[in-house]
């Protein structure tokens, strides 16, 4: 009985556990195994623990993988049958994924790495493209830079069966063995680094390698100590860290081991070494044509690179076999009778570095190592280098053959060196994602290195360099350094390259540089303009090329150069033939800039292009296209062609709702100052007067519309009938009200005053402006405005008013006098306030102030002095009075000023009666009108006298 109860309790507990523990899985993607004949099934396992029904306590999710090995897969297997079997037996794969499983099995069946002698790197490359690891989300692809393949870096570069066999079994499980090779001889270190590189090229292995501190420390140490000894060793190790740099999460790892700094040291050294070899080869080519000064300069260059030459001695791997074709056959004497047929003119540095031209794979996996060691023991490289000086160099034929061979060797060396430069630059480009690291690179002259490497011929390297320079060019300091290094002169040859991707990247670099005016001028001087015009027709390069041409068109000196190319015709035709509603913004912007040049404008309207442009502008109401037509209308020679469209332009003002389009139409109408146009008829026929008055209401419309409307009024006011129409329709009153509201807007104020000027020019409207409006008073107020243009227009208007009305003439003269002598008047008034009343007790004219106040000037009639007032004092013996009665010549004006200043200074002014003093001031006022201004310097001078 007890056993039965216990059994029931256990069953209850088990049921309870089953009830509260819930697990389920969710299927995911299916991938091929990178090396084996297997499928990798990704799925997500979810577990939930319930304390009570519908009350989850703990939830957990875990990403899992299951490997399904296809042991029966071979070349005769039917992928469809096998896929159906896999789906039926595996519950993690849904039936809807049958086609996907079949495709993966088909891929595994035909994958070449199934054979033992096939290249394993193709599988790694293909599998890496299929990987869906989470690290891909943090990778930064550079679309403009081609991926670095194993073939370009020495991996799989030869078809040696022994090498393929040795690298076919590379696996991350043997990583410790590969690390141990890094502590062996140079050849073993190269082989070990190559095996680690093969592991690192698989993205799935990077996280495991990141945890292996011993491996990474060994790689960093070998690179730091031995990078000068072997190009292959440096390339392999830098490539390993480049694989890490592809993902942002591994960047701290590269910074930790200071790989970026080492890469810059390697790049700088390799560039200097290549220049040294080139210089030495140039010296060998033309030894007789070099002058002593040139030889001295080249010797100095060679001495400056002594360190690099010494380092080159260390480049030859110990166990590497010299190429057999470069070992002289001692048993056969050359036909020339000397031993210079092989090394007649070879330089010592090239001789020491000729061993670098073969891939290290040839030496590592060749079966003739023993013979190579024997040959080197008999004919060491040092003996060969020492024998160069004793070789006969008098045979021209042998000398030419040797130079050709040296050129070939240099090209082979450069090709191998470019592989190292490419992977090093690519690593730095990935690390430059961090702005601080990019700044450190700039301080270590990364720009100079990149510009120097632009002379190379490798397309992939040039694409990478152009991409890097494009990224750096957005920083002002880098852009200035590129200007100093004359990078503009090195880019034109890249435009002529048939590789479209390289041309595209170069154009983007030029676009970034074209924001600088100095660099734009250098581009024009270097002949960029015709090359860029040719690229407009290329659909792939059209967008960037037009942007660069737009920047160049910003300079007025360059606009005229466009007429010597086909750019103007091509751009205009592209706008006319465009089938879309909106034209290309960059293209229309380029045409707008070019239209400011008269000759370019004439080309744009040739062949009824103006008619096509106007039709398209009205059809789509394109504001930018109308702006182009507005710029074309600025040229007087083309204005006559717009007469047929004046009615359409006036009509659309009242019906169009697009304010930007209305602004351009108003601006175009404002430019058409033609005598043949009847402006009043246009205004009346299209009922524009009422529309204009609504626009002139303050704050009713945009300022741009208001401004262009006023400009159009100024153009229409040239016609007397239009001016009369404006006066009768009270448009002038609206302008005055707008002037009060827009006093701070100089442009609107200037255009309103210009309309006043145009109306004042007509006699029929002049009286209305003077007597019926407040325009003269506002013109006097604006006479002293800070804006010089406003002052000029005001002076012109006030001169017209002064000629027409004597009352306003006196007021205008008085205001001009007060303006010119404001400082003198202030000084006189301040002097009067300081003087005591006791100084004037003995004067006869106590009722008259000694100094004339500004109020007195306002109340007295300065310009209508009666002759009786002057003649009544003609008998006075005072010489001052006699001088006042002289003629109104320029000397008299200065004499009167001097007398008046002396009288005021010595307090003698009360001795003169009022009419005489008034006459003096009248003379001074006349002198001011004649532009003989009484400056403070003159006042001080006469006061001292």
PDB file of N, CA and C in Angstrom, residues 347-393:
ATOM      1  N   UNK A 347      73.452  47.042 -59.979  1.00  0.00           N
ATOM      2  CA  UNK A 347      73.798  47.752 -58.758  1.00  0.00           C
ATOM      3  C   UNK A 347      73.817  46.789 -57.589  1.00  0.00           C
ATOM      4  N   UNK A 348      74.556  47.176 -56.577  1.00  0.00           N
ATOM      5  CA  UNK A 348      74.713  46.289 -55.423  1.00  0.00           C
ATOM      6  C   UNK A 348      73.396  46.086 -54.686  1.00  0.00           C
ATOM      7  N   UNK A 349      72.600  47.161 -54.557  1.00  0.00           N
ATOM      8  CA  UNK A 349      71.348  47.005 -53.813  1.00  0.00           C
ATOM      9  C   UNK A 349      70.362  46.123 -54.564  1.00  0.00           C
ATOM     10  N   UNK A 350      70.323  46.252 -55.879  1.00  0.00           N
ATOM     11  CA  UNK A 350      69.425  45.392 -56.650  1.00  0.00           C
ATOM     12  C   UNK A 350      69.885  43.951 -56.582  1.00  0.00           C
ATOM     13  N   UNK A 351      71.227  43.759 -56.582  1.00  0.00           N
ATOM     14  CA  UNK A 351      71.747  42.396 -56.507  1.00  0.00           C
ATOM     15  C   UNK A 351      71.370  41.762 -55.184  1.00  0.00           C
ATOM     16  N   UNK A 352      71.390  42.568 -54.140  1.00  0.00           N
ATOM     17  CA  UNK A 352      71.080  42.003 -52.827  1.00  0.00           C
ATOM     18  C   UNK A 352      69.593  41.726 -52.682  1.00  0.00           C
ATOM     19  N   UNK A 353      68.788  42.403 -53.469  1.00  0.00           N
ATOM     20  CA  UNK A 353      67.346  42.238 -53.309  1.00  0.00           C
ATOM     21  C   UNK A 353      66.702  41.424 -54.411  1.00  0.00           C
ATOM     22  N   UNK A 354      67.482  40.887 -55.321  1.00  0.00           N
ATOM     23  CA  UNK A 354      66.889  40.142 -56.416  1.00  0.00           C
ATOM     24  C   UNK A 354      66.242  38.838 -55.931  1.00  0.00           C
ATOM     25  N   UNK A 355      66.624  38.399 -54.735  1.00  0.00           N
ATOM     26  CA  UNK A 355      66.038  37.162 -54.224  1.00  0.00           C
ATOM     27  C   UNK A 355      64.572  37.364 -53.804  1.00  0.00           C
ATOM     28  N   UNK A 356      64.126  38.620 -53.709  1.00  0.00           N
ATOM     29  CA  UNK A 356      62.765  38.879 -53.273  1.00  0.00           C
ATOM     30  C   UNK A 356      61.759  38.677 -54.388  1.00  0.00           C
ATOM     31  N   UNK A 357      62.210  38.490 -55.596  1.00  0.00           N
ATOM     32  CA  UNK A 357      61.295  38.516 -56.716  1.00  0.00           C
ATOM     33  C   UNK A 357      60.465  37.253 -56.853  1.00  0.00           C
ATOM     34  N   UNK A 358      60.905  36.158 -56.287  1.00  0.00           N
ATOM     35  CA  UNK A 358      60.144  34.908 -56.329  1.00  0.00           C
ATOM     36  C   UNK A 358      59.337  34.768 -55.049  1.00  0.00           C
ATOM     37  N   UNK A 359      58.206  34.150 -55.155  1.00  0.00           N
ATOM     38  CA  UNK A 359      57.400  33.898 -53.972  1.00  0.00           C
ATOM     39  C   UNK A 359      58.103  32.913 -53.062  1.00  0.00           C
ATOM     40  N   UNK A 360      57.853  33.105 -51.748  1.00  0.00           N
ATOM     41  CA  UNK A 360      58.537  32.222 -50.807  1.00  0.00           C
ATOM     42  C   UNK A 360      58.031  30.795 -50.925  1.00  0.00           C
ATOM     43  N   UNK A 361      56.875  30.606 -51.564  1.00  0.00           N
ATOM     44  CA  UNK A 361      56.365  29.248 -51.730  1.00  0.00           C
ATOM     45  C   UNK A 361      57.266  28.412 -52.624  1.00  0.00           C
ATOM     46  N   UNK A 362      57.911  29.056 -53.593  1.00  0.00           N
ATOM     47  CA  UNK A 362      58.805  28.312 -54.475  1.00  0.00           C
ATOM     48  C   UNK A 362      59.990  27.750 -53.697  1.00  0.00           C
ATOM     49  N   UNK A 363      60.474  28.482 -52.736  1.00  0.00           N
ATOM     50  CA  UNK A 363      61.627  28.017 -51.968  1.00  0.00           C
ATOM     51  C   UNK A 363      61.218  27.025 -50.889  1.00  0.00           C
ATOM     52  N   UNK A 364      60.030  27.253 -50.303  1.00  0.00           N
ATOM     53  CA  UNK A 364      59.633  26.395 -49.190  1.00  0.00           C
ATOM     54  C   UNK A 364      59.278  24.985 -49.643  1.00  0.00           C
ATOM     55  N   UNK A 365      58.708  24.889 -50.824  1.00  0.00           N
ATOM     56  CA  UNK A 365      58.192  23.607 -51.256  1.00  0.00           C
ATOM     57  C   UNK A 365      58.946  23.017 -52.448  1.00  0.00           C
ATOM     58  N   UNK A 366      60.061  23.573 -52.806  1.00  0.00           N
ATOM     59  CA  UNK A 366      60.880  22.982 -53.871  1.00  0.00           C
ATOM     60  C   UNK A 366      61.727  21.863 -53.283  1.00  0.00           C
ATOM     61  N   UNK A 367      62.031  20.941 -54.108  1.00  0.00           N
ATOM     62  CA  UNK A 367      62.792  19.789 -53.628  1.00  0.00           C
ATOM     63  C   UNK A 367      64.276  19.911 -53.820  1.00  0.00           C
ATOM     64  N   UNK A 368      64.727  21.117 -54.152  1.00  0.00           N
ATOM     65  CA  UNK A 368      66.149  21.280 -54.462  1.00  0.00           C
ATOM     66  C   UNK A 368      66.834  22.157 -53.448  1.00  0.00           C
ATOM     67  N   UNK A 369      66.431  22.059 -52.211  1.00  0.00           N
ATOM     68  CA  UNK A 369      67.041  22.905 -51.192  1.00  0.00           C
ATOM     69  C   UNK A 369      68.511  22.584 -51.004  1.00  0.00           C
ATOM     70  N   UNK A 370      68.827  21.317 -51.040  1.00  0.00           N
ATOM     71  CA  UNK A 370      70.233  20.938 -50.808  1.00  0.00           C
ATOM     72  C   UNK A 370      71.128  21.459 -51.912  1.00  0.00           C
ATOM     73  N   UNK A 371      70.649  21.381 -53.156  1.00  0.00           N
ATOM     74  CA  UNK A 371      71.457  21.896 -54.248  1.00  0.00           C
ATOM     75  C   UNK A 371      71.607  23.410 -54.153  1.00  0.00           C
ATOM     76  N   UNK A 372      70.542  24.061 -53.703  1.00  0.00           N
ATOM     77  CA  UNK A 372      70.621  25.522 -53.565  1.00  0.00           C
ATOM     78  C   UNK A 372      71.641  25.912 -52.514  1.00  0.00           C
ATOM     79  N   UNK A 373      71.673  25.181 -51.396  1.00  0.00           N
ATOM     80  CA  UNK A 373      72.640  25.494 -50.350  1.00  0.00           C
ATOM     81  C   UNK A 373      74.061  25.266 -50.839  1.00  0.00           C
ATOM     82  N   UNK A 374      74.211  24.212 -51.637  1.00  0.00           N
ATOM     83  CA  UNK A 374      75.553  23.941 -52.156  1.00  0.00           C
ATOM     84  C   UNK A 374      76.013  25.038 -53.104  1.00  0.00           C
ATOM     85  N   UNK A 375      75.069  25.476 -53.949  1.00  0.00           N
ATOM     86  CA  UNK A 375      75.443  26.530 -54.887  1.00  0.00           C
ATOM     87  C   UNK A 375      75.769  27.826 -54.157  1.00  0.00           C
ATOM     88  N   UNK A 376      74.978  28.126 -53.123  1.00  0.00           N
ATOM     89  CA  UNK A 376      75.243  29.364 -52.389  1.00  0.00           C
ATOM     90  C   UNK A 376      76.549  29.310 -51.631  1.00  0.00           C
ATOM     91  N   UNK A 377      76.926  28.109 -51.212  1.00  0.00           N
ATOM     92  CA  UNK A 377      78.205  28.004 -50.504  1.00  0.00           C
ATOM     93  C   UNK A 377      79.370  28.231 -51.444  1.00  0.00           C
ATOM     94  N   UNK A 378      79.176  27.870 -52.724  1.00  0.00           N
ATOM     95  CA  UNK A 378      80.271  28.074 -53.673  1.00  0.00           C
ATOM     96  C   UNK A 378      80.276  29.496 -54.198  1.00  0.00           C
ATOM     97  N   UNK A 379      79.065  30.010 -54.470  1.00  0.00           N
ATOM     98  CA  UNK A 379      78.958  31.357 -55.039  1.00  0.00           C
ATOM     99  C   UNK A 379      78.050  32.204 -54.154  1.00  0.00           C
ATOM    100  N   UNK A 380      78.535  32.632 -53.057  1.00  0.00           N
ATOM    101  CA  UNK A 380      77.696  33.440 -52.173  1.00  0.00           C
ATOM    102  C   UNK A 380      77.332  34.771 -52.820  1.00  0.00           C
ATOM    103  N   UNK A 381      76.244  35.308 -52.327  1.00  0.00           N
ATOM    104  CA  UNK A 381      75.756  36.576 -52.877  1.00  0.00           C
ATOM    105  C   UNK A 381      76.745  37.707 -52.650  1.00  0.00           C
ATOM    106  N   UNK A 382      77.439  37.648 -51.510  1.00  0.00           N
ATOM    107  CA  UNK A 382      78.378  38.735 -51.217  1.00  0.00           C
ATOM    108  C   UNK A 382      79.497  38.782 -52.235  1.00  0.00           C
ATOM    109  N   UNK A 383      79.996  37.567 -52.681  1.00  0.00           N
ATOM    110  CA  UNK A 383      81.080  37.547 -53.675  1.00  0.00           C
ATOM    111  C   UNK A 383      80.584  38.127 -54.983  1.00  0.00           C
ATOM    112  N   UNK A 384      79.309  37.814 -55.332  1.00  0.00           N
ATOM    113  CA  UNK A 384      78.762  38.349 -56.567  1.00  0.00           C
ATOM    114  C   UNK A 384      78.674  39.872 -56.501  1.00  0.00           C
ATOM    115  N   UNK A 385      78.223  40.379 -55.390  1.00  0.00           N
ATOM    116  CA  UNK A 385      78.101  41.827 -55.257  1.00  0.00           C
ATOM    117  C   UNK A 385      79.456  42.504 -55.329  1.00  0.00           C
ATOM    118  N   UNK A 386      80.510  41.829 -54.764  1.00  0.00           N
ATOM    119  CA  UNK A 386      81.830  42.441 -54.778  1.00  0.00           C
ATOM    120  C   UNK A 386      82.466  42.398 -56.164  1.00  0.00           C
ATOM    121  N   UNK A 387      82.036  41.422 -56.974  1.00  0.00           N
ATOM    122  CA  UNK A 387      82.628  41.300 -58.300  1.00  0.00           C
ATOM    123  C   UNK A 387      82.039  42.263 -59.308  1.00  0.00           C
ATOM    124  N   UNK A 388      80.989  43.006 -58.915  1.00  0.00           N
ATOM    125  CA  UNK A 388      80.332  43.906 -59.861  1.00  0.00           C
ATOM    126  C   UNK A 388      81.269  45.026 -60.294  1.00  0.00           C
ATOM    127  N   UNK A 389      82.038  45.545 -59.356  1.00  0.00           N
ATOM    128  CA  UNK A 389      82.881  46.681 -59.666  1.00  0.00           C
ATOM    129  C   UNK A 389      83.959  46.343 -60.678  1.00  0.00           C
ATOM    130  N   UNK A 390      84.340  45.054 -60.748  1.00  0.00           N
ATOM    131  CA  UNK A 390      85.411  44.653 -61.657  1.00  0.00           C
ATOM    132  C   UNK A 390      84.909  44.226 -63.019  1.00  0.00           C
ATOM    133  N   UNK A 391      83.595  44.307 -63.265  1.00  0.00           N
ATOM    134  CA  UNK A 391      83.053  43.870 -64.537  1.00  0.00           C
ATOM    135  C   UNK A 391      83.255  44.932 -65.604  1.00  0.00           C
ATOM    136  N   UNK A 392      83.375  44.468 -66.827  1.00  0.00           N
ATOM    137  CA  UNK A 392      83.584  45.383 -67.942  1.00  0.00           C
ATOM    138  C   UNK A 392      82.248  45.973 -68.361  1.00  0.00           C
ATOM    139  N   UNK A 393      82.180  47.296 -68.459  1.00  0.00           N
ATOM    140  CA  UNK A 393      80.942  47.969 -68.800  1.00  0.00           C
ATOM    141  C   UNK A 393      81.021  48.652 -70.165  1.00  0.00           C
TER     142      UNK A 393
END
